[in-house]
């Protein structure tokens, strides 16, 4: 049974996606139940695999259909992919459960299609994380992208246009990655990541491999919204429905960063990425620009979802910059931040989902007086906000600590300055929201009703605490932020430390 | 530039014609995606862009003078009638890789073509939704509508 976990974790959601699509016609409640069951099953698989990998210390390798090594496709679960799998499945399950009411409101009688896309998206992410084959990664990347386009396109009136622009850039990104894989295949004659890693160090001088590296990385940068190619993200994320953003925002960029780390460390090996090539400095600089740009743009937004989208761009800069510092502290910080940022973004977007469901508005001013009305939700939101700012003991502090230490060790003052600057901007952003929610009086019923009357559930005066089935998953997500913070030392020493090749100092 | 230089450049381009063609196609697609104002033309550009990569993959599997990678023995019908021993003997013969083109890139592209078709489908569906919302697929007209509220 344990032997087959790496296959089951992806096969079950894939099959479930198939059944969910059809089950909507039979019973309107069935798609949601099948989706939750499949995702929870994947979560259990991921936790079991993480426990096994941590206790044995050996990576699990699964040969699809029994075909070994370079001939067949292998799925490899090592420390890094195991922890990312747990994050993906946990975020996906929690978000689906928490936003049940939003799904009912926004996807009335489209539950089958929506839940199928949702599960398919998660299955693609799981596959991307677990696969040990460079081309298989491309196929799964496109599964994730296509279901992601559909999920975002189902959003507001402006969503289809935003999605189409995302689709153009996303296709360029994925196709660049495919081109890079093609050149890697020309140079090495294999697509298996483990075999690539043994061949590439023997051909460090090859121009074909250099071209493959650059073109793969460019493709991934487009996918993760690095500075010059970030334009698609804020529009797409802010036009999507809350449940879609709650899934896509915490996971897509983070998993793409994971893929970048996987490609740079496992395929091209650190000796090539950091030792042989002299591009780390440039990429860190690009990351710094991304951080500063993301933070400043977030400052200019009045729409809460848009503001959070720009914060995501800044966070991508944290992780990419931290990784390309090229030292152990920086890479640990980047990997830890993948986990923490997924949790923080989930909590923030769940909070946004509750606000939108309750008030019907997405603007900053819609938060007026909400502290008094929904104390538990706001407490969770404050926790998530403090974590993004980086206040101990929330998890955001610890990953930032590693990133800053990495920056100091690498002697990159600019990166450290950008991180501190971004934290200050985040503090301004979130305290402004807290102030509006805490001190400003609650908007009166008339103006509220006339603005968004059709969306408001139960009328403005009746606004009180969110219903329990939304509140409990949200509070779990926000308490996780503290738990992750308190156990960040354990995570680093037991998992992340083994995820980084010993060659990296 | 001397004539011999021109000749060597010409020879290089001719020898690497597949790369030249794929890059030209790719740039045509990219140009359409970035510059064109009409969303449908952009989608067509995206399709050209993806097709360029497919042609690139297909071309790298080819070899001069090689045949399709199906193990056909030059056995006449009588030879086949001789029975299993003969076929087994043929199968034992070492396969000379140089005689066959590499099938792997072609197989990979079957998947990539499916992905390309799916992307095209999603893009066209979105374009229909955009058209239903704004009544046009020209980007500048849509932007004008968005600005005017």
XYZ file of C-alpha atoms in Angstrom:
654
model
C 0.000 0.000 0.000
C 2.634 2.529 1.043
C 4.613 1.557 -2.027
C 1.836 2.820 -4.293
C 1.217 6.136 -2.519
C 3.078 8.268 -5.103
C 0.749 6.965 -7.806
C -2.443 7.024 -5.742
C -1.990 10.635 -4.711
C -2.444 11.720 -8.330
C -4.582 8.908 -9.744
C -7.397 9.376 -7.218
C -7.931 13.111 -7.892
C -7.680 12.524 -11.658
C -10.362 9.840 -11.535
C -12.420 11.945 -9.140
C -12.280 14.878 -11.583
C -13.773 12.589 -14.209
C -16.601 11.441 -11.948
C -17.340 14.865 -10.455
C -18.058 16.303 -13.884
C -20.804 13.752 -14.504
C -22.161 13.403 -10.980
C -23.559 16.949 -11.051
C -26.445 15.772 -13.231
C -27.418 13.027 -10.823
C -27.164 14.889 -7.542
C -26.247 18.540 -7.052
C -24.451 17.794 -3.782
C -22.405 14.873 -5.111
C -19.650 16.849 -6.934
C -18.660 18.754 -3.813
C -18.576 15.603 -1.701
C -16.533 13.623 -4.231
C -14.113 16.525 -4.618
C -13.587 16.949 -0.863
C -13.172 13.191 -0.387
C -10.603 12.917 -3.200
C -8.609 15.929 -2.039
C -8.644 14.763 1.557
C -7.456 11.336 0.417
C -4.556 13.018 -1.398
C -3.788 14.996 1.727
C -3.592 11.797 3.780
C -1.333 10.229 1.128
C 0.920 13.294 1.206
C 1.204 13.236 4.999
C 1.962 9.489 5.003
C 4.668 9.975 2.367
C 6.189 12.892 4.266
C 6.332 10.757 7.412
C 7.916 7.883 5.510
C 10.489 10.084 3.765
C 11.427 11.848 7.005
C 11.710 8.654 9.064
C 13.632 6.613 6.483
C 15.550 9.539 5.030
C 15.372 7.946 1.571
C 13.465 9.341 -1.397
C 10.578 7.195 -2.656
C 10.682 6.341 -6.329
C 7.628 5.069 -8.152
C 7.910 3.592 -11.639
C 4.753 4.271 -13.572
C 3.470 0.975 -15.013
C 6.666 -0.701 -13.832
C 8.960 0.888 -16.417
C 12.253 1.779 -14.815
C 14.507 4.759 -15.115
C 15.156 6.691 -18.285
C 12.748 4.573 -20.353
C 9.637 5.011 -18.249
C 8.310 7.912 -16.219
C 9.274 7.869 -12.568
C 7.650 9.808 -9.754
C 10.112 10.807 -7.074
C 9.080 11.838 -3.580
C 12.011 13.340 -1.727
C 12.020 15.720 1.231
C 11.330 18.763 -0.909
C 8.467 17.348 -2.971
C 6.912 15.612 0.068
C 6.543 18.860 2.013
C 5.275 20.763 -1.033
C 2.713 17.987 -1.655
C 1.412 18.352 1.888
C 1.082 22.110 1.358
C -0.753 21.715 -1.964
C -3.256 19.138 -0.773
C -3.881 20.896 2.560
C -4.483 24.302 0.951
C -6.709 22.837 -1.731
C -8.876 20.841 0.701
C -9.186 23.642 3.249
C -10.110 26.230 0.637
C -12.785 24.018 -0.923
C -14.394 23.278 2.443
C -14.196 26.891 3.616
C -15.746 28.396 0.508
C -18.666 25.983 0.113
C -21.143 28.854 0.446
C -19.339 30.952 -2.153
C -19.379 28.006 -4.561
C -23.121 27.590 -4.089
C -23.679 31.296 -4.689
C -21.349 31.741 -7.653
C -21.580 28.430 -9.471
C -25.214 27.629 -9.093
C -26.013 24.515 -11.183
C -22.458 24.431 -12.509
C -21.149 22.526 -9.452
C -20.139 19.499 -11.499
C -17.957 21.434 -13.915
C -16.499 23.682 -11.229
C -15.539 20.897 -8.840
C -14.065 18.840 -11.699
C -11.837 21.768 -12.710
C -10.892 22.360 -9.089
C -9.800 18.763 -8.545
C -8.070 18.606 -11.938
C -6.089 21.728 -11.088
C -4.939 20.200 -7.807
C -4.109 16.889 -9.482
C -1.943 18.746 -11.983
C -0.082 20.559 -9.224
C 0.480 17.281 -7.379
C 1.851 15.697 -10.558
C 4.133 18.646 -11.274
C 5.574 18.339 -7.800
C 6.020 14.580 -7.813
C 7.211 13.882 -11.343
C 10.794 13.009 -12.142
C 10.489 13.517 -15.881
C 11.058 16.867 -17.568
C 8.489 16.402 -20.331
C 5.846 14.952 -18.035
C 6.292 18.151 -16.044
C 5.352 20.181 -19.129
C 2.164 18.178 -19.687
C 1.097 18.594 -16.066
C 2.012 22.283 -16.187
C -0.422 22.660 -19.062
C -3.116 20.687 -17.233
C -2.742 23.130 -14.345
C -2.734 26.130 -16.688
C -5.759 25.063 -18.713
C -7.915 24.250 -15.696
C -6.636 27.468 -14.109
C -7.747 29.529 -17.144
C -11.179 27.962 -16.951
C -11.446 28.594 -13.198
C -10.446 32.248 -13.562
C -12.570 32.744 -16.675
C -15.680 31.765 -14.716
C -15.296 34.914 -12.620
C -16.711 38.402 -12.939
C -17.821 40.198 -16.100
C -14.277 41.339 -16.872
C -12.740 37.955 -16.113
C -12.728 36.475 -19.661
C -10.561 39.280 -21.044
C -8.159 39.093 -18.088
C -7.995 35.327 -18.526
C -7.304 35.613 -22.234
C -4.306 37.859 -21.526
C -3.168 35.377 -18.870
C -3.600 32.574 -21.400
C -1.387 34.327 -23.976
C 1.421 34.918 -21.492
C 0.962 31.543 -19.831
C 1.228 29.786 -23.193
C 4.399 31.704 -24.040
C 5.840 30.664 -20.672
C 4.941 26.999 -20.995
C 6.090 26.842 -24.618
C 9.445 28.360 -23.692
C 9.814 25.671 -21.058
C 8.980 23.049 -23.702
C 11.592 24.528 -26.033
C 14.164 24.388 -23.244
C 13.356 20.737 -22.634
C 13.820 20.112 -26.368
C 17.323 21.584 -26.298
C 18.129 19.605 -23.159
C 17.036 16.480 -25.009
C 19.266 17.365 -27.977
C 22.240 17.847 -25.680
C 21.731 14.857 -23.408
C 19.368 12.402 -25.102
C 17.241 11.938 -21.996
C 14.260 13.508 -20.258
C 14.676 11.802 -16.904
C 15.665 14.380 -14.283
C 18.020 12.087 -12.378
C 19.838 11.077 -15.569
C 19.963 14.699 -16.757
C 21.674 15.576 -13.484
C 24.435 13.044 -14.147
C 25.022 14.139 -17.762
C 24.898 17.928 -17.409
C 27.928 18.279 -15.076
C 30.036 16.539 -17.746
C 29.044 19.090 -20.384
C 29.198 22.339 -18.441
C 30.656 24.267 -21.364
C 27.925 23.260 -23.797
C 26.146 26.223 -25.351
C 23.054 24.111 -25.980
C 22.693 23.395 -22.264
C 23.193 27.067 -21.440
C 20.464 27.991 -23.913
C 18.180 25.306 -22.477
C 18.756 26.635 -18.963
C 18.017 30.228 -19.891
C 14.937 29.447 -21.962
C 13.485 27.101 -19.283
C 14.041 29.728 -16.614
C 12.494 32.469 -18.750
C 9.409 30.320 -19.281
C 9.094 29.705 -15.551
C 9.571 33.402 -14.770
C 6.608 34.208 -17.004
C 4.561 31.577 -15.187
C 5.460 32.881 -11.738
C 5.003 36.594 -12.630
C 8.512 37.978 -12.147
C 8.881 41.703 -12.716
C 8.866 42.416 -16.438
C 6.302 39.689 -17.171
C 4.006 40.060 -14.170
C 1.220 41.985 -15.932
C -1.260 39.133 -16.173
C -1.406 38.307 -12.465
C -3.236 41.168 -10.662
C -5.983 41.456 -13.253
C -6.562 37.697 -13.506
C -6.532 37.102 -9.740
C -8.745 40.023 -8.847
C -11.379 39.171 -11.476
C -11.677 35.507 -10.481
C -14.271 34.308 -7.974
C -13.132 34.100 -4.347
C -12.990 30.322 -4.330
C -10.850 30.211 -7.485
C -8.450 32.853 -6.170
C -8.311 31.012 -2.848
C -6.983 27.985 -4.725
C -4.897 29.582 -7.456
C -3.267 32.466 -5.598
C -1.639 30.439 -2.806
C -0.552 27.580 -5.052
C 0.313 28.501 -8.663
C 3.190 30.902 -8.085
C 4.515 28.879 -5.157
C 4.546 25.591 -7.066
C 6.225 27.344 -10.016
C 8.936 28.569 -7.653
C 9.262 24.979 -6.456
C 9.642 23.860 -10.091
C 12.347 26.499 -10.585
C 14.200 25.196 -7.512
C 13.754 21.618 -8.742
C 15.067 22.471 -12.229
C 18.019 24.478 -10.913
C 19.034 22.068 -8.145
C 17.996 18.591 -9.266
C 18.294 18.862 -13.040
C 21.034 21.423 -13.653
C 22.728 20.788 -10.266
C 23.935 23.624 -7.985
C 27.475 23.379 -9.382
C 26.100 24.430 -12.756
C 23.507 26.968 -11.602
C 25.586 28.747 -8.976
C 29.141 27.638 -9.717
C 29.479 27.604 -13.461
C 26.974 30.240 -14.542
C 27.396 33.860 -13.545
C 23.755 34.906 -13.642
C 22.738 34.677 -9.980
C 23.554 38.334 -9.377
C 21.360 39.437 -12.241
C 18.418 37.297 -11.147
C 18.674 38.541 -7.545
C 18.594 42.075 -8.953
C 15.475 41.181 -10.942
C 13.956 39.775 -7.752
C 14.749 43.009 -5.893
C 12.982 45.017 -8.587
C 10.034 42.611 -8.348
C 9.842 43.073 -4.559
C 10.001 46.876 -4.687
C 7.615 47.110 -7.629
C 5.096 44.675 -6.099
C 5.101 46.488 -2.760
C 4.745 49.967 -4.267
C 1.940 48.859 -6.580
C 0.126 47.229 -3.667
C 0.249 50.576 -1.884
C -1.709 52.199 -4.702
C -4.650 49.766 -4.670
C -8.021 50.303 -3.025
C -9.457 46.928 -4.018
C -8.455 44.376 -1.367
C -8.058 41.441 -3.779
C -5.924 43.555 -6.122
C -3.739 44.673 -3.253
C -3.213 41.067 -2.172
C -2.334 40.150 -5.781
C 0.481 42.693 -5.836
C 1.725 41.382 -2.492
C 1.924 37.938 -4.146
C 4.209 39.400 -6.831
C 6.472 40.851 -4.139
C 6.550 37.484 -2.371
C 7.640 35.771 -5.603
C 10.585 38.171 -5.541
C 11.433 37.023 -1.975
C 11.589 33.388 -2.971
C 13.410 33.741 -6.288
C 15.891 36.208 -4.801
C 16.460 34.046 -1.733
C 17.090 30.986 -3.856
C 19.543 32.694 -6.195
C 21.580 34.020 -3.266
C 23.003 30.547 -3.654
C 23.815 29.857 -0.004
C 22.209 27.400 2.381
C 20.430 30.040 4.453
C 18.924 31.764 1.439
C 17.700 28.522 -0.141
C 16.290 27.329 3.210
C 14.495 30.661 3.470
C 13.107 30.326 -0.051
C 11.803 26.797 0.568
C 10.404 27.713 3.992
C 8.748 30.710 2.404
C 7.031 28.482 -0.183
C 5.306 26.712 2.713
C 4.636 29.840 4.780
C 3.537 32.027 1.919
C 1.065 29.387 0.716
C -0.441 29.312 4.220
C -0.474 33.119 4.555
C -1.999 33.710 1.129
C -4.628 31.055 1.810
C -5.603 32.741 5.087
C -5.733 36.184 3.441
C -7.865 35.047 0.525
C -10.169 33.040 2.783
C -10.669 36.223 4.793
C -11.320 38.114 1.550
C -13.819 35.379 0.611
C -15.672 35.902 3.893
C -15.707 39.702 3.472
C -17.024 39.447 -0.061
C -19.653 36.919 0.939
C -20.753 39.067 3.862
C -20.564 42.588 2.474
C -20.620 41.966 -1.277
C -17.857 44.548 -1.769
C -14.164 44.172 -2.516
C -13.076 47.705 -1.722
C -11.035 48.785 1.281
C -13.926 50.892 2.573
C -16.177 47.824 2.713
C -14.220 46.704 5.771
C -15.556 49.618 7.853
C -16.523 48.626 11.351
C -16.162 44.919 10.710
C -14.151 44.312 13.890
C -17.218 44.807 16.008
C -19.417 42.760 13.702
C -17.220 39.734 13.096
C -14.512 39.573 15.785
C -13.264 36.043 15.051
C -12.870 36.583 11.325
C -11.054 39.849 11.930
C -8.801 38.208 14.534
C -7.796 35.631 11.937
C -7.301 38.344 9.349
C -5.046 40.308 11.714
C -3.007 37.170 12.296
C -2.579 36.643 8.549
C -1.715 40.305 8.036
C 0.891 40.265 10.817
C 2.376 37.141 9.286
C 2.796 38.842 5.911
C 4.392 41.821 7.662
C 6.671 39.386 9.484
C 5.860 39.753 13.174
C 7.033 36.907 15.429
C 5.820 34.316 16.338
C 3.901 34.037 13.051
C 5.557 32.008 10.320
C 6.233 34.975 8.036
C 8.872 36.224 10.455
C 10.967 33.063 10.354
C 11.218 32.664 6.602
C 12.087 36.354 6.320
C 14.718 35.820 9.008
C 16.347 33.065 6.945
C 16.125 35.146 3.764
C 17.707 38.189 5.441
C 20.435 36.062 7.037
C 21.098 34.558 3.615
C 21.320 38.039 2.124
C 23.786 39.132 4.809
C 25.899 36.006 4.335
C 25.987 36.600 0.585
C 26.854 40.252 1.229
C 23.877 41.405 -0.806
C 22.828 44.549 1.066
C 20.377 45.562 -1.632
C 18.345 42.366 -1.231
C 18.232 42.804 2.560
C 17.153 46.424 2.112
C 14.415 45.396 -0.339
C 13.085 42.804 2.116
C 12.963 45.311 4.962
C 11.392 47.936 2.714
C 8.739 45.480 1.595
C 7.988 44.517 5.205
C 7.502 48.179 6.082
C 5.172 48.685 3.128
C 3.221 45.579 4.144
C 2.936 47.021 7.652
C 1.475 50.234 6.227
C -0.910 48.278 4.001
C -2.281 46.030 6.680
C -2.456 48.542 9.505
C -4.432 50.813 7.196
C -6.921 47.968 6.712
C -7.003 47.233 10.452
C -7.618 50.892 11.161
C -10.534 51.047 8.734
C -12.031 47.883 10.139
C -11.511 48.836 13.775
C -12.054 52.583 14.095
C -14.288 53.660 11.266
C -17.990 53.310 11.970
C -19.950 50.659 10.178
C -21.381 51.916 6.886
C -25.111 52.579 7.157
C -27.562 50.213 5.589
C -28.789 52.494 2.784
C -25.540 53.295 1.050
C -24.477 49.719 1.467
C -27.621 48.231 0.107
C -27.705 50.497 -2.929
C -24.091 49.776 -3.839
C -24.065 46.046 -3.773
C -27.559 45.128 -2.809
C -27.853 42.170 -5.115
C -24.745 40.473 -3.738
C -25.314 41.069 -0.070
C -26.526 38.026 1.777
C -28.990 38.926 4.465
C -28.675 42.705 4.243
C -26.041 45.017 5.644
C -27.579 45.520 9.070
C -27.715 41.794 9.675
C -23.959 41.388 9.165
C -22.509 39.396 11.981
C -19.942 36.672 12.423
C -19.353 34.430 9.425
C -21.165 31.078 9.478
C -19.275 28.306 11.246
C -18.582 26.227 8.139
C -16.654 29.190 6.702
C -15.174 30.358 9.973
C -13.711 27.083 11.251
C -11.563 26.272 8.166
C -10.461 29.902 8.107
C -9.447 29.838 11.759
C -7.601 26.548 11.165
C -5.707 28.279 8.352
C -4.800 31.276 10.501
C -3.802 29.249 13.556
C -1.604 27.167 11.239
C 0.378 30.360 10.680
C 1.415 30.394 14.351
C 1.974 26.640 14.457
C 4.208 26.843 11.363
C 6.054 29.706 13.011
C 6.635 27.823 16.272
C 7.763 24.685 14.454
C 9.772 26.388 11.723
C 13.011 25.241 13.371
C 11.805 21.638 13.275
C 10.773 21.970 9.633
C 14.176 23.352 8.665
C 16.276 20.805 10.548
C 14.185 17.752 9.679
C 13.005 18.424 6.154
C 14.457 21.430 4.349
C 18.018 20.683 5.395
C 17.822 17.367 3.515
C 16.155 18.985 0.525
C 19.269 21.024 -0.269
C 22.175 19.174 -1.895
C 25.200 18.854 0.381
C 27.341 20.774 -2.095
C 25.604 24.030 -1.208
C 27.212 25.795 1.730
C 32.031 40.703 -46.666
C 33.936 38.278 -48.856
C 32.253 35.731 -51.053
C 33.640 32.785 -49.104
C 32.084 34.180 -45.920
C 28.737 34.498 -47.613
C 29.029 30.959 -48.849
C 29.818 29.579 -45.416
C 26.905 31.457 -43.872
C 24.672 30.187 -46.652
C 25.888 26.639 -46.068
C 25.263 26.997 -42.321
C 21.721 28.242 -42.865
C 21.059 25.449 -45.316
C 22.421 22.808 -42.947
C 20.354 24.141 -40.061
C 17.306 25.012 -42.143
C 14.941 23.418 -39.630
C 16.150 25.747 -36.865
C 15.856 28.789 -39.094
C 12.322 27.855 -40.089
C 11.174 27.228 -36.541
C 12.629 30.485 -35.278
C 10.995 32.446 -38.108
C 7.634 30.791 -37.381
C 8.053 31.398 -33.671
C 8.755 35.085 -34.249
C 5.767 35.380 -36.584
C 3.572 33.935 -33.845
C 5.102 36.091 -31.128
C 4.721 39.201 -33.283
C 1.045 38.488 -33.849
C 0.464 37.869 -30.131
C 2.113 41.116 -29.096
C 1.229 43.539 -31.874
C -2.171 42.530 -33.240
C -5.209 44.335 -31.966
C -7.762 41.682 -32.830
C -8.051 38.938 -30.190
C -8.729 36.233 -32.787
C -5.550 37.208 -34.661
C -3.686 36.968 -31.360
C -5.075 33.475 -30.862
C -3.962 32.522 -34.377
C -0.522 33.890 -33.520
C -0.450 31.739 -30.380
C -1.264 28.687 -32.470
C 1.563 29.470 -34.912
C 3.907 29.956 -31.972
C 3.074 26.526 -30.581
C 3.284 24.880 -33.991
C 6.804 26.269 -34.424
C 7.950 24.327 -31.349
C 6.196 21.195 -32.614
C 8.050 21.447 -35.940
C 11.300 21.963 -34.049
C 10.767 18.747 -32.071
C 9.716 16.770 -35.131
C 12.773 17.926 -37.054
C 15.280 16.955 -34.355
C 14.174 13.334 -34.512
C 15.067 13.044 -38.192
C 18.200 11.530 -39.659
C 19.443 11.512 -43.202
C 18.738 8.216 -44.925
C 16.873 6.732 -41.978
C 13.475 5.112 -42.054
C 10.445 5.116 -39.793
C 11.075 3.293 -36.525
C 9.089 0.132 -37.178
C 11.030 -3.081 -37.068
C 10.222 -4.519 -40.464
C 12.415 -7.329 -41.639
C 13.047 -7.675 -45.293
C 11.356 -11.024 -45.103
C 9.499 -12.250 -48.155
C 6.126 -13.984 -47.705
C 7.791 -17.398 -48.100
C 10.244 -16.588 -45.387
C 7.402 -15.631 -43.065
C 5.741 -18.927 -43.848
C 8.831 -20.780 -42.626
C 7.673 -20.256 -39.121
C 8.646 -18.813 -35.841
C 12.356 -19.752 -35.835
C 13.033 -17.476 -38.765
C 11.257 -14.516 -37.176
C 13.019 -15.155 -33.898
C 16.343 -15.202 -35.707
C 15.550 -11.848 -37.285
C 14.576 -10.386 -33.961
C 17.925 -11.460 -32.551
C 19.758 -9.351 -35.110
C 21.150 -6.196 -33.572
C 19.071 -3.159 -34.449
C 21.217 -0.499 -36.057
C 20.049 2.752 -34.521
C 21.416 4.793 -37.411
C 18.852 3.239 -39.752
C 15.873 4.548 -37.832
C 14.726 8.041 -37.006
C 14.256 8.797 -33.317
C 10.554 8.270 -32.527
C 10.603 9.858 -29.072
C 10.318 13.550 -30.093
C 7.433 12.622 -32.370
C 5.638 10.816 -29.579
C 6.175 13.777 -27.283
C 4.655 16.050 -29.889
C 1.479 13.974 -30.035
C 0.931 15.129 -26.464
C 1.974 18.693 -27.282
C -0.477 18.808 -30.195
C -3.281 17.726 -27.865
C -2.228 20.434 -25.408
C -2.140 22.975 -28.231
C -5.636 22.053 -29.399
C -6.964 22.278 -25.848
C -5.365 25.698 -25.363
C -6.834 26.879 -28.652
C -10.263 25.636 -27.570
C -10.108 27.418 -24.212
C -8.839 30.597 -25.888
C -11.651 30.611 -28.448
C -14.245 29.946 -25.740
C -12.905 32.917 -23.805
C -12.948 35.043 -26.964
C -16.642 34.199 -27.409
C -17.314 35.268 -23.826
C -15.410 38.513 -24.430
C -17.419 39.113 -27.594
C -20.697 38.491 -25.779
C -19.696 40.955 -23.056
C -18.326 43.816 -25.156
C -19.747 43.163 -28.603
C -16.287 43.304 -30.184
C -12.982 41.456 -30.254
C -10.864 44.529 -31.063
C -8.720 45.274 -28.038
C -8.682 49.071 -28.400
C -12.480 49.200 -28.551
C -12.730 47.008 -25.448
C -10.260 49.223 -23.595
C -12.278 52.278 -24.614
C -15.417 50.698 -23.180
C -13.571 49.791 -19.974
C -12.266 53.341 -19.558
C -15.620 54.953 -20.147
C -16.952 52.790 -17.355
